[in-house]
Coordinates of C-alpha atoms in Angstrom, one line a residue:
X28 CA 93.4 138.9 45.2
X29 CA 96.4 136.5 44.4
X30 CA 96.4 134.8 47.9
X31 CA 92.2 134.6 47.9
X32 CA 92.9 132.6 44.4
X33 CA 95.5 130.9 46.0
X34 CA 92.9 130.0 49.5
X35 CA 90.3 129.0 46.6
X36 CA 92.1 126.5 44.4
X37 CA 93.8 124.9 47.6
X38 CA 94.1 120.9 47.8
X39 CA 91.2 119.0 49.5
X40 CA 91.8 116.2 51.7
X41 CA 90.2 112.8 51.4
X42 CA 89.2 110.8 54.2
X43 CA 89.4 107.4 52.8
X44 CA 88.0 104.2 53.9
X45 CA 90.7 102.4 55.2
X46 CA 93.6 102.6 57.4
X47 CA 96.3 100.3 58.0
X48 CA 94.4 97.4 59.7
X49 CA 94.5 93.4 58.6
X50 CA 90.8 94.1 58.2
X51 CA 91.1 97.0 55.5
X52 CA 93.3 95.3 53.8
X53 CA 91.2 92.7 53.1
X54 CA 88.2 95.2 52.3
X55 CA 90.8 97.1 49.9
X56 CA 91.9 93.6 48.2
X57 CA 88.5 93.2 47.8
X58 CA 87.3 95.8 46.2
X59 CA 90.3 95.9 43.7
X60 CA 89.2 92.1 42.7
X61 CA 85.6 94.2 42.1
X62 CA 87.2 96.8 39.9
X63 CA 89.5 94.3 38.0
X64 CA 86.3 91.8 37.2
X65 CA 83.9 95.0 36.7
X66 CA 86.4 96.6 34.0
X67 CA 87.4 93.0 32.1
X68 CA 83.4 92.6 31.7
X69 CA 82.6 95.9 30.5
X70 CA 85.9 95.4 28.0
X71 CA 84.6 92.3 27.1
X72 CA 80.9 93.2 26.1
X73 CA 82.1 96.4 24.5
X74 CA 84.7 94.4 22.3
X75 CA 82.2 91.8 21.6
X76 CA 79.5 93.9 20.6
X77 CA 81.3 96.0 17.7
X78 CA 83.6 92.7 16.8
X79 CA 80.5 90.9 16.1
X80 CA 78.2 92.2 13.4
X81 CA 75.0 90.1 14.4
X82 CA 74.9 92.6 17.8
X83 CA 75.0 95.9 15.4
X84 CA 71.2 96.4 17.0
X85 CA 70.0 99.2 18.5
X86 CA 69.5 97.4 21.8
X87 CA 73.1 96.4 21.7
X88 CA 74.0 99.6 20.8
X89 CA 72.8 101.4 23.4
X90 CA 74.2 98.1 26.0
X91 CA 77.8 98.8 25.0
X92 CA 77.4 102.5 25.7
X93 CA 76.0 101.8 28.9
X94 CA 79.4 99.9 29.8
X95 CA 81.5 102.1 28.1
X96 CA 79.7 104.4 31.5
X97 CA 80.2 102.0 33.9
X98 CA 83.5 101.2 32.8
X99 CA 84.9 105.3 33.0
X100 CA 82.7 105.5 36.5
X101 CA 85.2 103.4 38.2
X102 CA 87.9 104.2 36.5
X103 CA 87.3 107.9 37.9
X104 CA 87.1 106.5 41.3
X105 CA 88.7 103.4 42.5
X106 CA 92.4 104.6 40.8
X107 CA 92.3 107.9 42.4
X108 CA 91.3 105.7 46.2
X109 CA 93.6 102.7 45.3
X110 CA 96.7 105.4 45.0
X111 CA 95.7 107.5 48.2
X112 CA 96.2 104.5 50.1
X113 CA 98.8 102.5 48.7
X114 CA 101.0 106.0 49.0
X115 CA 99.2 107.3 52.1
X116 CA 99.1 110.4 50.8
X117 CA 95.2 111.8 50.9
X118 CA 95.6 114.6 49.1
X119 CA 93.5 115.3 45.9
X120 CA 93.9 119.2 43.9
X121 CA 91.0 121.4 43.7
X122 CA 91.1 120.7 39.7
X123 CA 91.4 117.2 40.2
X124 CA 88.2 117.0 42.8
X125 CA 86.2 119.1 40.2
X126 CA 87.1 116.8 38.1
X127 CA 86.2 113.8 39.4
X128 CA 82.6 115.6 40.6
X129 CA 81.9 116.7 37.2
X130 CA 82.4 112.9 35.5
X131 CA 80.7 110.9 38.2
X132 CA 77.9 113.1 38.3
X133 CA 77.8 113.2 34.1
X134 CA 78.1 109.3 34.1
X135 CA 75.0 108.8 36.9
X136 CA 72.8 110.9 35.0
X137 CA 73.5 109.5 31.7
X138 CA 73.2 106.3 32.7
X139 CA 69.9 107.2 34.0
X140 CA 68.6 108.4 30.8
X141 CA 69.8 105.8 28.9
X142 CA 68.5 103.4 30.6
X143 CA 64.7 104.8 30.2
X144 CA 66.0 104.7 26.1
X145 CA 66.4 100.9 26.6
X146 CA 63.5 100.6 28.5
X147 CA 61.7 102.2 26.0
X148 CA 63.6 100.0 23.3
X149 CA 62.3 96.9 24.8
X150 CA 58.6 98.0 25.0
X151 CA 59.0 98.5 21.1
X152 CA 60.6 95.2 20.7
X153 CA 57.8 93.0 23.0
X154 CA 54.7 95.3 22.2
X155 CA 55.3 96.6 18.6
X156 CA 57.5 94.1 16.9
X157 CA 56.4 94.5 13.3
X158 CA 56.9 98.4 13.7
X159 CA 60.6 98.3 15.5
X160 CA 62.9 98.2 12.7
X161 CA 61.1 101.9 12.0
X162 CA 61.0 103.2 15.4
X163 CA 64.1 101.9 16.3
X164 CA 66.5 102.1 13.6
X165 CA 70.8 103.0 14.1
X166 CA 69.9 106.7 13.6
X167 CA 67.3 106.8 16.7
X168 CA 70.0 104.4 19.0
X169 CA 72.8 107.0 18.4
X170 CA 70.5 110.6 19.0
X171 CA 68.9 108.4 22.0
X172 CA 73.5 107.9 23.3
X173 CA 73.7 111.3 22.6
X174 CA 71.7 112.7 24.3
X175 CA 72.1 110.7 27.5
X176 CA 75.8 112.0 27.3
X177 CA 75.0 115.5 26.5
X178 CA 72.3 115.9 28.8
X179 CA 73.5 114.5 31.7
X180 CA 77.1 116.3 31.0
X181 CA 75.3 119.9 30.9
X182 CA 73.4 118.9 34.1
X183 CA 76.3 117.7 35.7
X184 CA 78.8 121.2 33.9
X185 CA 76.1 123.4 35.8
X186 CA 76.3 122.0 39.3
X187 CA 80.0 121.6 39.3
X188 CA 80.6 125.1 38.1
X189 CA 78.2 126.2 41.0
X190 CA 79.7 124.2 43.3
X191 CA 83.3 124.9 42.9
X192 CA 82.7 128.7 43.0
X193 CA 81.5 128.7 46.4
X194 CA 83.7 128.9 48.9
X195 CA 85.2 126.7 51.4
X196 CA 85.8 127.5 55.3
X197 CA 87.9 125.9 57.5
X198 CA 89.9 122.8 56.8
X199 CA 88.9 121.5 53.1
X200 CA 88.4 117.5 54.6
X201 CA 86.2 115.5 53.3
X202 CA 85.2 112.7 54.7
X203 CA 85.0 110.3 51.7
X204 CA 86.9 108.3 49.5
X205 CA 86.3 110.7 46.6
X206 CA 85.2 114.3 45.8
X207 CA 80.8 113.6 46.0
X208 CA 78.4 116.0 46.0
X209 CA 77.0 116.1 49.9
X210 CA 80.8 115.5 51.6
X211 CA 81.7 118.7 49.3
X212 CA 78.2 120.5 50.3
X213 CA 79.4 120.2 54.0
X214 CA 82.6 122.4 53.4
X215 CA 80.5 125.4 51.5
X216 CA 80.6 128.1 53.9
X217 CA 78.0 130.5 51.4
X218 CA 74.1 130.7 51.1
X219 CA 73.6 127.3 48.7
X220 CA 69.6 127.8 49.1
X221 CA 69.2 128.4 45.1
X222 CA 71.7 125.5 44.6
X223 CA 70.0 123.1 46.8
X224 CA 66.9 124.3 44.3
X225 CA 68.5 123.7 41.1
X226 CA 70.1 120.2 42.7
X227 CA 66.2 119.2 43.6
X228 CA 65.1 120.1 39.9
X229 CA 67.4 118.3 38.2
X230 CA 66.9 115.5 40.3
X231 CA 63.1 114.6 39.3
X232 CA 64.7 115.2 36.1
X233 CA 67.1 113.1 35.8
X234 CA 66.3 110.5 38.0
X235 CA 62.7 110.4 38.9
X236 CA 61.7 111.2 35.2
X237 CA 63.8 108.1 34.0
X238 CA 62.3 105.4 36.8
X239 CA 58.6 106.7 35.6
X240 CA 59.6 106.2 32.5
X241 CA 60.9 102.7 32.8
X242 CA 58.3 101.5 35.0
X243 CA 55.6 102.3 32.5
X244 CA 57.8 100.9 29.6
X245 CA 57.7 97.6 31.9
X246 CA 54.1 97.9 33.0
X247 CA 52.9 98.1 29.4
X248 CA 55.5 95.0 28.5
X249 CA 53.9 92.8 31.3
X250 CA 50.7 93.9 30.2
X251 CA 51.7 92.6 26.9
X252 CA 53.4 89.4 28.2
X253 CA 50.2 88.2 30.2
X254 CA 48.2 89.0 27.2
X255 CA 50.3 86.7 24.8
X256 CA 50.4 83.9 27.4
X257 CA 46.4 84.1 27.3
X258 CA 46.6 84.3 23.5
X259 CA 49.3 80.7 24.2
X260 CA 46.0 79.2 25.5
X261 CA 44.2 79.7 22.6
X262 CA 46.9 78.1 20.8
X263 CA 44.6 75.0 20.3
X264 CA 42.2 76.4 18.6
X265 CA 44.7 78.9 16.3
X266 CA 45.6 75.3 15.3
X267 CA 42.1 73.7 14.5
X268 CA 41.6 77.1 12.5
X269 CA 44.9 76.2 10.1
X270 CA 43.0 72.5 10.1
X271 CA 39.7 74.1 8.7
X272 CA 42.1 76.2 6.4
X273 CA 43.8 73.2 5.3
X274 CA 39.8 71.3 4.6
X275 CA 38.9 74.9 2.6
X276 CA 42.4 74.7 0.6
X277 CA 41.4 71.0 0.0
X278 CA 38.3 72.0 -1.2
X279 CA 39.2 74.8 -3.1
X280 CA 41.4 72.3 -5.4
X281 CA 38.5 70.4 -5.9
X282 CA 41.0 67.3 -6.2
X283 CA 40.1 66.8 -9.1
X284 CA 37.2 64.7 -8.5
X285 CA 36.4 62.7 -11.4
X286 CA 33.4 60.7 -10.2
X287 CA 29.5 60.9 -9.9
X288 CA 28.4 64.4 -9.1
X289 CA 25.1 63.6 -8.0
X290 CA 25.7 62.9 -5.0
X291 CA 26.6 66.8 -4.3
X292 CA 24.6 69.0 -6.0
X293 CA 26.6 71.9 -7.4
X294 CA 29.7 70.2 -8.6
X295 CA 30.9 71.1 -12.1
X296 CA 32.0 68.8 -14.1
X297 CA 33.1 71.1 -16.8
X298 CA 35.3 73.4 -14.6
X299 CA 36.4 70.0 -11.8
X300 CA 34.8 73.0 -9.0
X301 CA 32.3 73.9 -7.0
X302 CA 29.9 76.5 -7.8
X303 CA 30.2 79.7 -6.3
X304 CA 26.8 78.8 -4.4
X305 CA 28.4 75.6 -3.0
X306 CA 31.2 77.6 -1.8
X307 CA 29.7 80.7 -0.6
X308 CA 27.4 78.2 1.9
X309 CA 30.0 75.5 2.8
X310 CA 32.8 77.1 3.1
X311 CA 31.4 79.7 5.4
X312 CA 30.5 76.6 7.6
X313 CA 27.2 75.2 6.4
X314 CA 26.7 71.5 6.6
X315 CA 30.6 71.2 6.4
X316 CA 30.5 68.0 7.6
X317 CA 28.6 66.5 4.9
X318 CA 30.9 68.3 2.5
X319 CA 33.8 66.7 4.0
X320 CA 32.2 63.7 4.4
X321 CA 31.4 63.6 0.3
X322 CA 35.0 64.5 -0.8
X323 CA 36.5 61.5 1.3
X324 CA 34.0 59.3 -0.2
X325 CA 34.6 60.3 -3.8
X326 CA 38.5 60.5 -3.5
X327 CA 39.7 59.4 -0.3
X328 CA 43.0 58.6 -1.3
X329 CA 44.0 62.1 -2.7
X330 CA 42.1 63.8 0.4
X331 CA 44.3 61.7 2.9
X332 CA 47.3 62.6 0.8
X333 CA 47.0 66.2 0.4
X334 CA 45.6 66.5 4.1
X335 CA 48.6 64.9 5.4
X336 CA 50.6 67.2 3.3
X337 CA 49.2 69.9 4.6
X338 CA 49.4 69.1 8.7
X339 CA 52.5 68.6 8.1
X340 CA 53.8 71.7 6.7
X341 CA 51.4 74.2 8.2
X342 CA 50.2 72.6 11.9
X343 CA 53.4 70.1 13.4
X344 CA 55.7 73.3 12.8
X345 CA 53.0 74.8 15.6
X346 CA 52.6 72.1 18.0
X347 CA 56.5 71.7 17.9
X348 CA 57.0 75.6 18.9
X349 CA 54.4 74.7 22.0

């Protein structure tokens, strides 16, 4: 029982990428230049978004935890490549190979998830903007990081518990550069047909769930782009709207006109208004031209005044965001 313990927790024996060529070299100087500018971004962006509290959004949030993953996904696998070859030694513990399965399967299926989270943040943000401070507040961004970590960890707990307890014939060689899921499946020697079952499950789970999710996040936010740049040609006519709201405010001030009221019957002297007759028929867009028409005549000055006023404040703040 000892030595069968002993056979099962044996070292594996990674292939690697490279050998000693002028070529590989290159490759491997390459790829460190990769993992040195991939790990100072991710620092970066996580330090800027808690240093800074104008990113304390949920979108931001969930951004920083998404290269907190990238950040410990290549830390779990260029270190482990980088020291196999700089030492030649290609050796890896059964522990560590568990190990290194059980985090890089975790961080691809919480990444996954979270990013159907963002996607779904984003469709809140461009279709519902007026409801997103409720939908998405700090307490739904941390349950959505959460569960992307806890999830995908479970998930990921299951598989490598499966996978380590089957065991392994022949030489333990795998022919990659660290311990992944189909180079280990090669060296199972055992009937894996209810593992390759719960492998396809969790699959559509936790990657073909999340892509349908984010493609109809996206679908309904171009939807919702095309609609508003539609609603950019109308943008015009929004405008000559505020200009027949600025005529109505105009008229409901009644500017105080002063002068002959016979010319327009329903002025009242005694109250410097209109009757609610005049109103209820011009203002709803009856001969509005002739009501125009008589207010520039009996005050022109203070209608060009308070008209100017008006496109001013309301309508060149429009045009200038066109």
């Amino acid at each position: 029982m000892w030595q069968r313990n002993q056979t099962s927790l044996a070292d594996f024996i990674l292939e690697g990428l490279f050998d000693d060529s002028l070529t590989h070299l290159f490759l491997f100087s390459l790829i460190m230049v990769v993992f040195l500018i991939a790990v100072s971004g991710n620092t970066v962006t996580i330090f800027l978004i808690y240093a800074d509290p104008r990113l304390h959004r949920p979108m931001y949030f969930l951004l920083s935890h998404l290269s907190l993953m990238d950040l410990i996904y290549v830390f779990t696998i260029i270190p482990q490549m980088a020291t196999n070859y700089l030492s030649g030694k290609k050796s890896i513990s059964f522990v560590g190979c568990a190990t290194q399965h059980f985090v890089y399967l975790s961080l691809g299926g919480a990444e996954c998830l979270l990013l159907a989270f963002m996607s779904y943040d984003r469709y809140v943000a461009i279709c519902h903007p007026l409801r997103y401070s409720v939908l998405m507040n700090r307490k739904v961004g941390l349950m959505m990081a959460i569960m992307s970590w806890l999830g995908a960890a479970v998930n990921s707990l299951i598989h490598t518990m499966i996978l380590m307890h089957f065991p392994f014939c022949g030489p333990r060689t795998i022919h990659h550069f660290f311990c992944e899921f189909p180079a280990i499946v090669k060296l199972v020697c055992g009937d894996i047909t209810i593992y390759e079952t719960t492998v396809y499950i969790s699959s559509i789970l936790l990657v073909l769930l999340p892509i349908f999710l984010v493609s109809t996040s996206y679908t309904f936010i171009l939807h919702s782009v095309i609609q508003m740049r539609s609603a950019g040609s109308l943008a015009r006519t929004t405008t000559g709207n505020k200009v027949f709201g600025g005529l109505k405010g105009v008229v409901d001030r009644g500017l105080s006109i002063p002068h002959s009221t016979k010319r327009f019957p329903g002025y009242d002297s005694d109250s410097k208004g209109f009757s609610a007759e005049v109103h209820r028929k011009h203002i709803m867009g009856q001969n509005i031209a002739d009501y125009m028409h008589y207010l520039m005549e009996e005050d022109e000055d203070a209608y060009k005044k308070q008209f100017s006023q008006y496109i001013k404040n309301n309508v060149t703040p429009d045009m200038e965001e066109m």
